[in-house]
Tab-separated table of C-alpha atoms in Angstrom:
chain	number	residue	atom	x	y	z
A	1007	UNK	CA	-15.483	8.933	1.667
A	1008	UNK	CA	-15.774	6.638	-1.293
A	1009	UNK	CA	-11.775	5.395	-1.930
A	1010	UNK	CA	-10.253	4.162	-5.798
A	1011	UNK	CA	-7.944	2.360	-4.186
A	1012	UNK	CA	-4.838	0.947	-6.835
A	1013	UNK	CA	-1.598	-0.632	-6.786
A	1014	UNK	CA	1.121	0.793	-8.650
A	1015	UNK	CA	4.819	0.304	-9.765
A	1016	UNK	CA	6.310	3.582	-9.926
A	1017	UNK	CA	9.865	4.269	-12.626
A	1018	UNK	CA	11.636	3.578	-9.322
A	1019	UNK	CA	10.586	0.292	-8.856
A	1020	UNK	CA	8.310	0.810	-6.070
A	1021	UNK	CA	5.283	-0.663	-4.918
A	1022	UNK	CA	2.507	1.577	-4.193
A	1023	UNK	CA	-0.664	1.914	-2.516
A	1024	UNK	CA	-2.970	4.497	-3.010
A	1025	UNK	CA	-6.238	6.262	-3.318
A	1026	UNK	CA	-6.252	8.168	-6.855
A	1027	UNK	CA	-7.838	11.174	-7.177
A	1028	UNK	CA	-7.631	12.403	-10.686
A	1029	UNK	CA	-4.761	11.578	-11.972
A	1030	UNK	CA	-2.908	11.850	-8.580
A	1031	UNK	CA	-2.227	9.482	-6.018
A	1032	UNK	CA	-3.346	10.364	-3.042
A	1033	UNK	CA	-2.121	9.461	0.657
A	1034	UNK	CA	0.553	6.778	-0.867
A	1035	UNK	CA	1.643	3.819	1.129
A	1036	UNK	CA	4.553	1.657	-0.043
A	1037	UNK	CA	4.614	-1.786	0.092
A	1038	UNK	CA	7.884	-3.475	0.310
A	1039	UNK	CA	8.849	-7.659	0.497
A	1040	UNK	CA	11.032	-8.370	3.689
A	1041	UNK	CA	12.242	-11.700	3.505
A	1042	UNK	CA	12.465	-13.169	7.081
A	1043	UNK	CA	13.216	-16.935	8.630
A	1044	UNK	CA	9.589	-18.145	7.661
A	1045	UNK	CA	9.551	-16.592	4.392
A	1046	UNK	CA	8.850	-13.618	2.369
A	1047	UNK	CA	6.440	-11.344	4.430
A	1048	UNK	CA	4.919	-7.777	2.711
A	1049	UNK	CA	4.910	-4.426	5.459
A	1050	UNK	CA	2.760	-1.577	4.394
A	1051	UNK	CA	4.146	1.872	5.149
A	1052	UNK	CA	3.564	5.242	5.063
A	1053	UNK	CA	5.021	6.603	1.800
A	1054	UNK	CA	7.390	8.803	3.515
A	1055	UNK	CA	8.617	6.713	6.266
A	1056	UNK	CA	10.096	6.902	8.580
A	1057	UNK	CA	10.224	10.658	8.387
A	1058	UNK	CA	6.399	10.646	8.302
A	1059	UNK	CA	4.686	8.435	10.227
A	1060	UNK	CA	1.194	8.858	8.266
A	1061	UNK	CA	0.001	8.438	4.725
A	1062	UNK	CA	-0.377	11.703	3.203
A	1063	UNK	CA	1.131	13.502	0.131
A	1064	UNK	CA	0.237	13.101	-3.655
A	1065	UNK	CA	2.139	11.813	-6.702
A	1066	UNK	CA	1.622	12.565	-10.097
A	1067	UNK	CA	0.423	10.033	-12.304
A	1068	UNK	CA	3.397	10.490	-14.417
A	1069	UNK	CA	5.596	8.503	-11.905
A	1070	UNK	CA	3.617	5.314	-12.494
A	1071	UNK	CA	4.979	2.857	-14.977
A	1072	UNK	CA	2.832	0.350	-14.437
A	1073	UNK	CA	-1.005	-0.405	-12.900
A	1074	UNK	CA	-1.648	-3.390	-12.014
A	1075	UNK	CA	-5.057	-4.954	-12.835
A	1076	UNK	CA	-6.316	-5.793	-9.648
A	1077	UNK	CA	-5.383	-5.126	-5.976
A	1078	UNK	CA	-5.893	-7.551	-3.936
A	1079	UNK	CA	-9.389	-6.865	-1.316
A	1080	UNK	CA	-7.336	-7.857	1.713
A	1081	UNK	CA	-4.361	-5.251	0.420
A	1082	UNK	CA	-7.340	-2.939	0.219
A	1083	UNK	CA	-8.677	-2.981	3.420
A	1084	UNK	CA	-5.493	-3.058	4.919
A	1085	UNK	CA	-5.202	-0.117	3.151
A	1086	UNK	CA	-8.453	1.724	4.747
A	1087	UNK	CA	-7.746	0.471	8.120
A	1088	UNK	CA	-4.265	2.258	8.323
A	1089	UNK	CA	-6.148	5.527	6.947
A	1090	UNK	CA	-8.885	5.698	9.748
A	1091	UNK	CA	-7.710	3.627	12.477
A	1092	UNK	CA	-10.678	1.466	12.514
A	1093	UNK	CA	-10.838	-2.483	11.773
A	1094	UNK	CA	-12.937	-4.038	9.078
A	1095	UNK	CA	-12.167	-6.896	9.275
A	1096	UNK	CA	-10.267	-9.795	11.459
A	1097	UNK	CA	-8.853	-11.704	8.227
A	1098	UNK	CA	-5.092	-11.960	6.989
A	1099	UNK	CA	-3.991	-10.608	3.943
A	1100	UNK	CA	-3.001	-13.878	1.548
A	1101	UNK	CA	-0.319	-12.333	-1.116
A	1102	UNK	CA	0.365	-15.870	-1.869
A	1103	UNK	CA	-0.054	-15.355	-5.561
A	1104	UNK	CA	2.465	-12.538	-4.837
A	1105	UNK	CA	5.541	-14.248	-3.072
A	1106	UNK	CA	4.388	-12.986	-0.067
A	1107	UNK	CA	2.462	-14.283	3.385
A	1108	UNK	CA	1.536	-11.310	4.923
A	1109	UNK	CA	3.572	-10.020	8.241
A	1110	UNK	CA	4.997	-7.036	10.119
A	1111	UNK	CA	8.395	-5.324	9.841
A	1112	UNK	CA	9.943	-2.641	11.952
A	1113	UNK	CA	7.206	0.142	12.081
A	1114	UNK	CA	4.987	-1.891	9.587
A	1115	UNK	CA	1.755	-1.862	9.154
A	1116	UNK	CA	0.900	-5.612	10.080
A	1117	UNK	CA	-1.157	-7.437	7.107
A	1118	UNK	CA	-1.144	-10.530	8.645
């Protein structure tokens, strides 16, 4: 399945993940700063969580207010592992250009 993986800002501020389909985004995950002792760290999450524990759903293209040019390859594959449950690859995700050092939160997707 060939992904178009983007990251979004949505009018309510979040942070999204997705593969768009369309003009849809598909199977959202939001992904959300949580500062901790050794820093900032970025969770990905199901967009529906915690009620829903996997990444499904659409929404509309209508909700985004802002695309942003790239998205990261780590963020990416991150991205594709939580989808299929299978590793590509043993690396960390660096969001240092994004306040962020990668990590796990409660129920997180680990991206470090």
């Amino acid at each position: 399945m060939n992904y178009d993986i983007r990251l979004v800002k949505l009018v309510s501020g979040e942070m999204v993940v997705g593969n768009f389909v369309g003009s849809d985004i598909e199977e959202p995950a939001i992904l959300q700063a949580m500062p901790t002792q050794q820093g900032t760290q970025m969770i990905l999450l199901p967009y529906g969580y915690p009620f829903d524990q996997e990444m499904h759903g659409k929404i509309a293209q209508d909700h985004v207010l802002f695309e942003y040019k790239n998205c990261p390859e780590e963020l990416k594959t991150k991205y594709i592992e939580a989808k299929t449950n299978i590793s590509l690859s043993s690396g960390g995700l660096d969001l240092s250009g994004m306040g962020g050092t990668g990590g796990m939160g409660g129920g997180g997707l680990d991206l470090g």
